[in-house]
Amino acid sequence: MDTIASLFSVITYPVSWVIVQFHTLYGAIFGDDTGWAWGLSIVSLVVLIRICLIPLFVKQIKSTRNMQVLQPKMKAIQERYKSDKQRQSEEMMKLYKETGTNPLSSCLPILAQSPFFFALYHVLSAIASGKTIGVIDQPLLDSARKAHIFGAPLAAKFMDSEATVHALGASLMDVRVVTAVMIVMMSASQFFTQRQLMTKNVDLTVKTPYMQQQKMLMYIFPLIFAVMGINFPVGVLVYWLTTNVWTMGQQMYVINQNPTPGSKAQNQYLERLLKSVTAHGEVRGRTRRNTVKRIVAKGPDRNDIERKFITGLAKLGLAAQEDGTVTKSDTALAEAEGGSAQKRQQPKRQTKAKRQSGTTQAGAAKETDSTELEAKTSLQKQDAPQDDKPKPAGKPASGSSRQAKSGQRRGPQRPKHPSKK
């Protein structure tokens, strides 16, 4: 760790200068030799660095949104090359190159603050060794060595020997308890940040390398912090715990205000937005109007959650506009009500026994109707007046032909063969 930290020694001077400036401010309030003055100086350094990294965070969000736009194409590639993983990876990389998307951009904030992290580690290691560094002269060095946070010196580590800890004016038990608690909190905050990203802000319908990357980071980073944390000075643990809490709060804000399309967070966000529109009759806030504007611009490419939101507006008699506002629309209400009324209910599926009994009953009813019809026709013919005029002997009577049995051919019958008489 000392070798890696020495590589970033070029920025130890600006890092030490920033810490000293904040120490001057907090020292006037809490005292120069207190742990509050030095601890808050480190916390303020983290806040300053993270504010400077906001443009990178915005770039990370944009890259994440580009990944979401490419998800349908990614899904098509996965289906097309399901049995060829190598070709699938090649097509994915080709798609990233054509669209200018970098799936590793989510690591940019971590990579950008790494030099400051190692520079701070280099400064605190020098304080523990009793060496001046950067703008920290001997009086400031003595003040920093006297500073304790909950009984643990800033430069003390979990793995330090008892003699080293006593030289800093503290007990080994206090140092190990404080560092252990901070390591657990640091790992837990990192795990929670990645978990809420995976469970709430990811479209689970499409598996992408971004999802696999985040899932891997969710388990790897806490383990890295737990293993390496025992070699971090207390001041570095304060730094990393603060930056983890900042990241967690920043991630929660993004999930609540700008969720990933198709995710659980988007469903919750649009439900809140629909309740707000129901209560006020309009879309309030620039961010919410931009959300509605994006949904309208998608047109038929909307996901199920977005279609549900548009249908909810229609049931209220409202229609979303291209500028992100909503207006009253009787047509939208009629379409919503008509669509729900015109849903045809599917008949219940009958069992085989019921279908057979129904067919038998229908056949019996049909046979009964046919018999009644024949009987009625026969009675009508009997009641009809007979013609007194004699008919030719060569032609059979019409009544006999009509009264022929069913299936027997009408008209003159062929005489039977003598053998069949």
Short mmCIF file of C-alpha atoms in Angstrom, two decimals:
data_model
loop_
_atom_site.label_atom_id
_atom_site.label_comp_id
_atom_site.label_asym_id
_atom_site.label_seq_id
_atom_site.Cartn_x
_atom_site.Cartn_y
_atom_site.Cartn_z
CA MET A 1 0.00 0.00 0.00
CA ASP A 2 2.86 2.42 0.82
CA THR A 3 4.41 1.73 -2.61
CA ILE A 4 1.14 2.53 -4.40
CA ALA A 5 0.61 5.64 -2.27
CA SER A 6 4.10 6.90 -3.13
CA LEU A 7 3.10 6.90 -6.82
CA PHE A 8 0.60 9.68 -6.04
CA SER A 9 2.98 11.67 -3.85
CA VAL A 10 2.89 14.44 -6.45
CA ILE A 11 -0.57 15.49 -5.22
CA THR A 12 0.19 15.12 -1.50
CA TYR A 13 1.02 18.82 -1.35
CA PRO A 14 -2.42 20.06 -2.56
CA VAL A 15 -4.18 17.44 -0.42
CA SER A 16 -2.24 18.42 2.70
CA TRP A 17 -2.85 22.13 1.93
CA VAL A 18 -6.63 21.59 1.72
CA ILE A 19 -6.63 19.66 5.01
CA VAL A 20 -4.65 22.39 6.74
CA GLN A 21 -7.04 25.10 5.52
CA PHE A 22 -10.05 23.23 6.85
CA HIS A 23 -8.16 22.49 10.09
CA THR A 24 -7.58 26.19 10.59
CA LEU A 25 -11.35 26.78 10.29
CA TYR A 26 -12.46 23.95 12.57
CA GLY A 27 -9.55 24.43 14.99
CA ALA A 28 -10.92 27.86 15.83
CA ILE A 29 -14.20 26.22 16.85
CA PHE A 30 -13.24 22.88 18.46
CA GLY A 31 -9.55 23.40 19.28
CA ASP A 32 -6.42 22.71 17.22
CA ASP A 33 -5.53 19.36 18.81
CA THR A 34 -9.01 17.78 18.89
CA GLY A 35 -10.15 14.88 16.81
CA TRP A 36 -13.19 16.93 15.70
CA ALA A 37 -10.98 19.53 14.03
CA TRP A 38 -8.87 16.98 12.13
CA GLY A 39 -11.74 14.55 11.48
CA LEU A 40 -14.03 17.24 10.05
CA SER A 41 -11.13 18.48 7.92
CA ILE A 42 -10.95 15.04 6.27
CA VAL A 43 -14.75 14.94 5.84
CA SER A 44 -14.68 18.38 4.21
CA LEU A 45 -11.93 17.18 1.88
CA VAL A 46 -14.22 14.35 0.76
CA VAL A 47 -17.15 16.68 0.17
CA LEU A 48 -14.97 19.04 -1.87
CA ILE A 49 -13.63 16.20 -4.01
CA ARG A 50 -17.10 14.75 -4.62
CA ILE A 51 -18.47 18.15 -5.64
CA CYS A 52 -15.65 18.44 -8.17
CA LEU A 53 -16.54 14.96 -9.46
CA ILE A 54 -20.21 15.83 -10.16
CA PRO A 55 -19.52 16.32 -13.92
CA LEU A 56 -18.11 12.77 -14.03
CA PHE A 57 -21.18 11.55 -12.17
CA VAL A 58 -23.42 13.23 -14.76
CA LYS A 59 -21.42 11.54 -17.51
CA GLN A 60 -21.90 8.24 -15.70
CA ILE A 61 -25.68 8.79 -15.63
CA LYS A 62 -25.73 9.61 -19.36
CA SER A 63 -23.73 6.50 -20.18
CA THR A 64 -26.11 4.44 -18.07
CA ARG A 65 -29.06 5.90 -20.01
CA ASN A 66 -27.34 5.03 -23.30
CA MET A 67 -27.01 1.46 -22.07
CA GLN A 68 -30.74 1.42 -21.36
CA VAL A 69 -31.55 2.71 -24.87
CA LEU A 70 -29.42 -0.09 -26.35
CA GLN A 71 -31.11 -2.81 -24.32
CA PRO A 72 -33.57 -3.87 -27.08
CA LYS A 73 -30.67 -4.26 -29.52
CA MET A 74 -28.68 -6.15 -26.89
CA LYS A 75 -31.59 -8.49 -26.36
CA ALA A 76 -31.84 -9.12 -30.11
CA ILE A 77 -28.12 -9.94 -30.24
CA GLN A 78 -28.48 -12.32 -27.31
CA GLU A 79 -31.36 -14.14 -28.98
CA ARG A 80 -29.63 -14.30 -32.36
CA TYR A 81 -26.31 -15.63 -31.06
CA LYS A 82 -27.61 -17.60 -28.12
CA SER A 83 -25.37 -20.60 -28.80
CA ASP A 84 -22.26 -18.62 -29.80
CA LYS A 85 -20.98 -16.64 -26.79
CA GLN A 86 -17.86 -15.38 -28.57
CA ARG A 87 -19.85 -13.98 -31.50
CA GLN A 88 -22.31 -12.48 -29.03
CA SER A 89 -19.48 -10.63 -27.25
CA GLU A 90 -18.06 -9.40 -30.56
CA GLU A 91 -21.43 -8.02 -31.65
CA MET A 92 -21.88 -6.34 -28.25
CA MET A 93 -18.50 -4.61 -28.51
CA LYS A 94 -19.31 -3.55 -32.07
CA LEU A 95 -22.58 -2.02 -30.85
CA TYR A 96 -20.77 -0.15 -28.06
CA LYS A 97 -18.26 1.21 -30.56
CA GLU A 98 -20.93 2.37 -33.04
CA THR A 99 -22.96 4.19 -30.37
CA GLY A 100 -20.00 5.50 -28.35
CA THR A 101 -21.13 3.77 -25.15
CA ASN A 102 -18.73 2.65 -22.45
CA PRO A 103 -20.13 0.00 -20.07
CA LEU A 104 -17.30 0.68 -17.59
CA SER A 105 -18.19 4.35 -17.16
CA SER A 106 -19.88 3.60 -13.84
CA CYS A 107 -16.39 3.21 -12.36
CA LEU A 108 -15.28 6.72 -13.39
CA PRO A 109 -16.02 8.43 -10.04
CA ILE A 110 -14.12 5.71 -8.17
CA LEU A 111 -11.13 5.86 -10.51
CA ALA A 112 -11.05 9.67 -10.44
CA GLN A 113 -10.90 9.91 -6.65
CA SER A 114 -8.35 7.11 -6.25
CA PRO A 115 -5.33 9.50 -6.50
CA PHE A 116 -6.75 11.63 -3.66
CA PHE A 117 -7.39 8.53 -1.61
CA PHE A 118 -3.80 7.31 -1.94
CA ALA A 119 -2.42 10.82 -1.40
CA LEU A 120 -4.35 11.08 1.87
CA TYR A 121 -3.05 7.63 2.86
CA HIS A 122 0.51 8.87 2.16
CA VAL A 123 -0.06 11.96 4.34
CA LEU A 124 -1.48 9.96 7.27
CA SER A 125 1.32 7.40 7.04
CA ALA A 126 3.84 10.20 7.31
CA ILE A 127 2.01 11.54 10.37
CA ALA A 128 2.12 8.08 11.98
CA SER A 129 5.87 7.89 11.29
CA GLY A 130 6.42 11.37 12.72
CA LYS A 131 7.53 12.89 9.38
CA THR A 132 6.52 16.24 7.99
CA ILE A 133 4.89 16.14 4.56
CA GLY A 134 3.54 18.76 2.19
CA VAL A 135 2.50 21.88 4.09
CA ILE A 136 2.22 19.96 7.39
CA ASP A 137 5.14 21.27 9.43
CA GLN A 138 6.30 20.09 12.84
CA PRO A 139 3.70 21.99 14.97
CA LEU A 140 0.86 20.67 12.76
CA LEU A 141 2.41 17.19 12.87
CA ASP A 142 2.42 17.22 16.68
CA SER A 143 -1.18 18.46 16.71
CA ALA A 144 -2.31 15.70 14.32
CA ARG A 145 -0.59 12.99 16.40
CA LYS A 146 -2.50 14.18 19.49
CA ALA A 147 -5.89 14.10 17.72
CA HIS A 148 -8.11 11.13 18.58
CA ILE A 149 -11.46 10.05 17.14
CA PHE A 150 -13.42 8.15 19.81
CA GLY A 151 -10.12 7.28 21.47
CA ALA A 152 -8.30 6.18 18.27
CA PRO A 153 -5.49 8.32 16.80
CA LEU A 154 -5.87 9.46 13.17
CA ALA A 155 -2.75 7.58 12.07
CA ALA A 156 -3.44 4.31 13.98
CA LYS A 157 -4.32 1.05 12.15
CA PHE A 158 -6.10 -2.14 13.16
CA MET A 159 -2.93 -4.21 12.59
CA ASP A 160 -0.58 -1.88 14.53
CA SER A 161 1.36 -3.32 17.42
CA GLU A 162 0.63 -2.32 20.97
CA ALA A 163 3.92 -0.38 21.17
CA THR A 164 3.04 1.69 18.09
CA VAL A 165 -0.42 2.50 19.47
CA HIS A 166 1.00 3.47 22.88
CA ALA A 167 3.45 5.80 21.13
CA LEU A 168 0.43 7.64 19.71
CA GLY A 169 -1.12 7.92 23.18
CA ALA A 170 -3.93 5.34 22.89
CA SER A 171 -4.80 1.76 23.83
CA LEU A 172 -4.80 -1.14 21.39
CA MET A 173 -8.37 -2.16 22.37
CA ASP A 174 -9.77 1.30 21.58
CA VAL A 175 -8.04 1.38 18.21
CA ARG A 176 -9.27 -2.07 17.17
CA VAL A 177 -12.86 -1.47 18.29
CA VAL A 178 -13.08 1.87 16.47
CA THR A 179 -11.44 0.58 13.29
CA ALA A 180 -13.56 -2.62 13.27
CA VAL A 181 -16.79 -0.64 13.58
CA MET A 182 -15.73 1.75 10.83
CA ILE A 183 -14.74 -1.12 8.52
CA VAL A 184 -18.12 -2.82 9.02
CA MET A 185 -19.97 0.45 8.38
CA MET A 186 -17.86 1.13 5.30
CA SER A 187 -18.50 -2.32 3.82
CA ALA A 188 -22.21 -2.25 4.69
CA SER A 189 -22.74 1.16 3.07
CA GLN A 190 -21.00 -0.01 -0.10
CA PHE A 191 -23.09 -3.20 -0.25
CA PHE A 192 -26.35 -1.33 0.36
CA THR A 193 -25.52 1.17 -2.40
CA GLN A 194 -24.93 -1.55 -4.96
CA ARG A 195 -27.89 -3.63 -3.78
CA GLN A 196 -30.43 -0.84 -4.13
CA LEU A 197 -29.03 -0.22 -7.60
CA MET A 198 -29.54 -3.87 -8.59
CA THR A 199 -32.93 -4.44 -6.96
CA LYS A 200 -34.65 -1.13 -7.77
CA ASN A 201 -32.92 0.63 -10.63
CA VAL A 202 -32.21 -2.12 -13.18
CA ASP A 203 -34.43 -3.41 -15.97
CA LEU A 204 -34.41 -7.14 -15.25
CA THR A 205 -36.03 -8.09 -18.59
CA VAL A 206 -32.69 -7.76 -20.39
CA LYS A 207 -29.37 -9.13 -19.15
CA THR A 208 -26.50 -6.83 -20.11
CA PRO A 209 -22.79 -6.66 -19.22
CA TYR A 210 -23.65 -3.58 -17.17
CA MET A 211 -25.93 -5.66 -14.95
CA GLN A 212 -23.29 -8.36 -14.55
CA GLN A 213 -20.72 -5.70 -13.70
CA GLN A 214 -22.91 -4.14 -11.01
CA LYS A 215 -23.76 -7.53 -9.55
CA MET A 216 -20.08 -8.37 -9.35
CA LEU A 217 -19.23 -5.04 -7.71
CA MET A 218 -21.99 -5.55 -5.15
CA TYR A 219 -20.06 -8.47 -3.63
CA ILE A 220 -16.46 -7.66 -4.52
CA PHE A 221 -16.16 -4.10 -3.16
CA PRO A 222 -17.37 -4.89 0.38
CA LEU A 223 -14.92 -7.78 0.55
CA ILE A 224 -12.08 -5.56 -0.68
CA PHE A 225 -12.88 -2.93 1.96
CA ALA A 226 -13.13 -5.55 4.69
CA VAL A 227 -9.75 -7.08 3.80
CA MET A 228 -7.85 -3.89 3.06
CA GLY A 229 -9.54 -1.86 5.81
CA ILE A 230 -7.45 -3.47 8.52
CA ASN A 231 -4.40 -1.77 6.95
CA PHE A 232 -6.04 1.67 6.61
CA PRO A 233 -5.29 4.40 9.15
CA VAL A 234 -8.28 5.78 11.03
CA GLY A 235 -8.13 8.99 8.98
CA VAL A 236 -8.38 7.02 5.72
CA LEU A 237 -11.33 5.04 7.13
CA VAL A 238 -13.02 8.36 7.91
CA TYR A 239 -12.36 9.44 4.32
CA TRP A 240 -13.72 6.26 2.73
CA LEU A 241 -16.74 5.97 5.04
CA THR A 242 -17.68 9.56 4.18
CA THR A 243 -17.38 9.00 0.44
CA ASN A 244 -19.49 5.81 0.70
CA VAL A 245 -22.24 7.66 2.55
CA TRP A 246 -22.11 10.42 -0.09
CA THR A 247 -22.39 7.83 -2.88
CA MET A 248 -25.31 6.13 -1.15
CA GLY A 249 -27.23 9.40 -0.78
CA GLN A 250 -26.43 10.39 -4.35
CA GLN A 251 -27.62 7.02 -5.63
CA MET A 252 -30.88 7.25 -3.66
CA TYR A 253 -31.56 10.67 -5.16
CA VAL A 254 -31.00 9.38 -8.71
CA ILE A 255 -33.23 6.34 -8.12
CA ASN A 256 -36.06 8.48 -6.76
CA GLN A 257 -35.85 11.27 -9.34
CA ASN A 258 -34.49 9.65 -12.50
CA PRO A 259 -35.08 5.89 -12.39
CA THR A 260 -34.12 3.39 -15.05
CA PRO A 261 -36.94 2.64 -17.56
CA GLY A 262 -38.57 -0.72 -16.90
CA SER A 263 -37.26 -0.94 -13.33
CA LYS A 264 -39.11 -1.25 -10.04
CA ALA A 265 -38.03 2.30 -9.18
CA GLN A 266 -39.71 3.64 -12.35
CA ASN A 267 -42.97 1.93 -11.41
CA GLN A 268 -42.89 3.54 -7.97
CA TYR A 269 -41.91 6.92 -9.43
CA LEU A 270 -44.73 6.96 -12.01
CA GLU A 271 -47.24 5.89 -9.35
CA ARG A 272 -46.19 8.89 -7.25
CA LEU A 273 -46.37 11.13 -10.31
CA LEU A 274 -49.89 9.89 -11.15
CA LYS A 275 -51.04 10.61 -7.60
CA SER A 276 -49.58 14.11 -7.83
CA VAL A 277 -51.35 14.76 -11.14
CA THR A 278 -54.60 13.42 -9.65
CA ALA A 279 -54.32 15.76 -6.67
CA HIS A 280 -53.25 18.92 -8.54
CA GLY A 281 -54.51 18.35 -12.08
CA GLU A 282 -51.11 19.20 -13.57
CA VAL A 283 -47.51 18.02 -13.73
CA ARG A 284 -45.52 19.98 -11.17
CA GLY A 285 -41.77 20.39 -11.42
CA ARG A 286 -39.34 20.60 -14.29
CA THR A 287 -37.92 17.12 -13.70
CA ARG A 288 -41.37 15.52 -13.79
CA ARG A 289 -42.32 17.37 -16.96
CA ASN A 290 -39.15 16.12 -18.61
CA THR A 291 -40.09 12.59 -17.58
CA VAL A 292 -43.56 12.90 -19.16
CA LYS A 293 -41.97 14.47 -22.23
CA ARG A 294 -39.66 11.47 -22.69
CA ILE A 295 -42.54 9.03 -22.28
CA VAL A 296 -44.63 10.84 -24.90
CA ALA A 297 -41.69 10.95 -27.33
CA LYS A 298 -41.28 7.15 -27.12
CA GLY A 299 -44.68 6.56 -28.70
CA PRO A 300 -45.30 2.84 -29.35
CA ASP A 301 -41.87 1.96 -27.90
CA ARG A 302 -43.07 2.58 -24.33
CA ASN A 303 -42.65 -0.22 -21.83
CA ASP A 304 -45.50 -1.72 -19.82
CA ILE A 305 -44.98 0.64 -16.87
CA GLU A 306 -45.12 3.73 -19.09
CA ARG A 307 -48.21 2.46 -20.92
CA LYS A 308 -49.87 1.91 -17.55
CA PHE A 309 -49.10 5.53 -16.64
CA ILE A 310 -50.59 6.88 -19.90
CA THR A 311 -53.71 4.73 -19.36
CA GLY A 312 -54.01 6.08 -15.82
CA LEU A 313 -53.96 9.63 -17.17
CA ALA A 314 -56.61 8.72 -19.77
CA LYS A 315 -58.92 7.35 -17.07
CA LEU A 316 -58.66 10.74 -15.37
CA GLY A 317 -59.68 12.41 -18.64
CA LEU A 318 -56.15 13.76 -19.21
CA ALA A 319 -53.76 13.41 -22.13
CA ALA A 320 -49.98 13.85 -21.95
CA GLN A 321 -48.55 16.47 -24.30
CA GLU A 322 -45.20 16.69 -26.09
CA ASP A 323 -44.00 19.50 -23.79
CA GLY A 324 -44.51 17.34 -20.68
CA THR A 325 -47.80 18.90 -19.56
CA VAL A 326 -51.25 17.31 -19.40
CA THR A 327 -54.55 18.64 -20.75
CA LYS A 328 -58.17 17.58 -20.38
CA SER A 329 -59.31 15.27 -23.13
CA ASP A 330 -62.77 13.68 -23.41
CA THR A 331 -61.45 11.49 -26.21
CA ALA A 332 -58.79 9.99 -23.97
CA LEU A 333 -61.41 9.23 -21.30
CA ALA A 334 -63.77 7.64 -23.85
CA GLU A 335 -60.96 5.54 -25.29
CA ALA A 336 -59.94 4.37 -21.84
CA GLU A 337 -63.51 3.49 -20.85
CA GLY A 338 -64.28 1.96 -24.23
CA GLY A 339 -61.15 -0.12 -24.15
CA SER A 340 -62.07 -1.54 -20.77
CA ALA A 341 -65.73 -2.15 -21.77
CA GLN A 342 -64.88 -3.84 -25.04
CA LYS A 343 -62.69 -6.46 -23.47
CA ARG A 344 -64.28 -9.75 -24.50
CA GLN A 345 -64.51 -12.32 -21.79
CA GLN A 346 -63.30 -15.73 -22.83
CA PRO A 347 -65.82 -18.58 -22.25
CA LYS A 348 -64.93 -21.03 -19.57
CA ARG A 349 -63.37 -24.22 -20.79
CA GLN A 350 -65.71 -27.19 -20.41
CA THR A 351 -64.67 -30.66 -19.45
CA LYS A 352 -64.74 -33.51 -21.96
CA ALA A 353 -67.73 -35.16 -20.23
CA LYS A 354 -69.77 -31.95 -20.44
CA ARG A 355 -68.89 -31.46 -24.10
CA GLN A 356 -69.96 -35.06 -24.93
CA SER A 357 -73.23 -34.78 -22.97
CA GLY A 358 -73.98 -31.47 -24.69
CA THR A 359 -73.38 -33.04 -28.12
CA THR A 360 -75.63 -36.01 -27.25
CA GLN A 361 -78.43 -33.76 -26.05
CA ALA A 362 -78.16 -31.60 -29.17
CA GLY A 363 -78.35 -34.72 -31.39
CA ALA A 364 -81.37 -36.05 -29.48
CA ALA A 365 -83.15 -32.71 -29.74
CA LYS A 366 -82.44 -32.55 -33.45
CA GLU A 367 -83.77 -36.10 -33.97
CA THR A 368 -86.93 -35.29 -32.01
CA ASP A 369 -87.56 -32.16 -34.07
CA SER A 370 -87.12 -34.17 -37.29
CA THR A 371 -89.60 -36.83 -36.14
CA GLU A 372 -92.19 -34.22 -35.18
CA LEU A 373 -91.75 -32.50 -38.53
CA GLU A 374 -92.30 -35.75 -40.46
CA ALA A 375 -95.39 -36.59 -38.42
CA LYS A 376 -96.83 -33.14 -39.02
CA THR A 377 -96.16 -33.38 -42.74
CA SER A 378 -97.83 -36.83 -42.89
CA LEU A 379 -101.00 -35.55 -41.18
CA GLN A 380 -101.21 -32.60 -43.55
CA LYS A 381 -101.03 -34.96 -46.54
CA GLN A 382 -103.74 -37.21 -45.18
CA ASP A 383 -106.07 -34.28 -44.64
CA ALA A 384 -105.48 -32.95 -48.15
CA PRO A 385 -108.40 -33.69 -50.69
CA GLN A 386 -107.69 -36.58 -53.01
CA ASP A 387 -108.14 -36.22 -56.73
CA ASP A 388 -111.06 -38.44 -58.00
CA LYS A 389 -109.49 -38.55 -61.42
CA PRO A 390 -107.98 -41.98 -62.11
CA LYS A 391 -104.27 -41.96 -62.64
CA PRO A 392 -102.45 -43.85 -65.34
CA ALA A 393 -101.61 -47.41 -64.43
CA GLY A 394 -98.01 -47.11 -65.55
CA LYS A 395 -97.18 -44.40 -63.03
CA PRO A 396 -97.06 -45.12 -59.36
CA ALA A 397 -99.13 -43.07 -56.99
CA SER A 398 -97.49 -39.96 -55.71
CA GLY A 399 -98.64 -40.73 -52.17
CA SER A 400 -96.87 -44.05 -52.18
CA SER A 401 -93.67 -42.43 -53.33
CA ARG A 402 -93.91 -39.82 -50.62
CA GLN A 403 -94.62 -42.48 -48.01
CA ALA A 404 -91.53 -44.43 -48.93
CA LYS A 405 -89.26 -45.38 -46.17
CA SER A 406 -86.36 -43.15 -45.43
CA GLY A 407 -83.32 -44.25 -47.39
CA GLN A 408 -85.42 -46.02 -50.09
CA ARG A 409 -85.12 -44.70 -53.61
CA ARG A 410 -88.27 -43.07 -54.87
CA GLY A 411 -89.86 -43.70 -58.28
CA PRO A 412 -90.22 -47.03 -60.15
CA GLN A 413 -88.43 -49.77 -58.32
CA ARG A 414 -86.24 -52.30 -60.12
CA PRO A 415 -87.69 -55.82 -59.84
CA LYS A 416 -85.84 -58.08 -57.52
CA HIS A 417 -83.84 -61.00 -58.78
CA PRO A 418 -85.69 -64.29 -58.57
CA SER A 419 -83.09 -65.66 -56.21
CA LYS A 420 -83.80 -62.82 -53.75
CA LYS A 421 -87.60 -63.28 -53.67
#
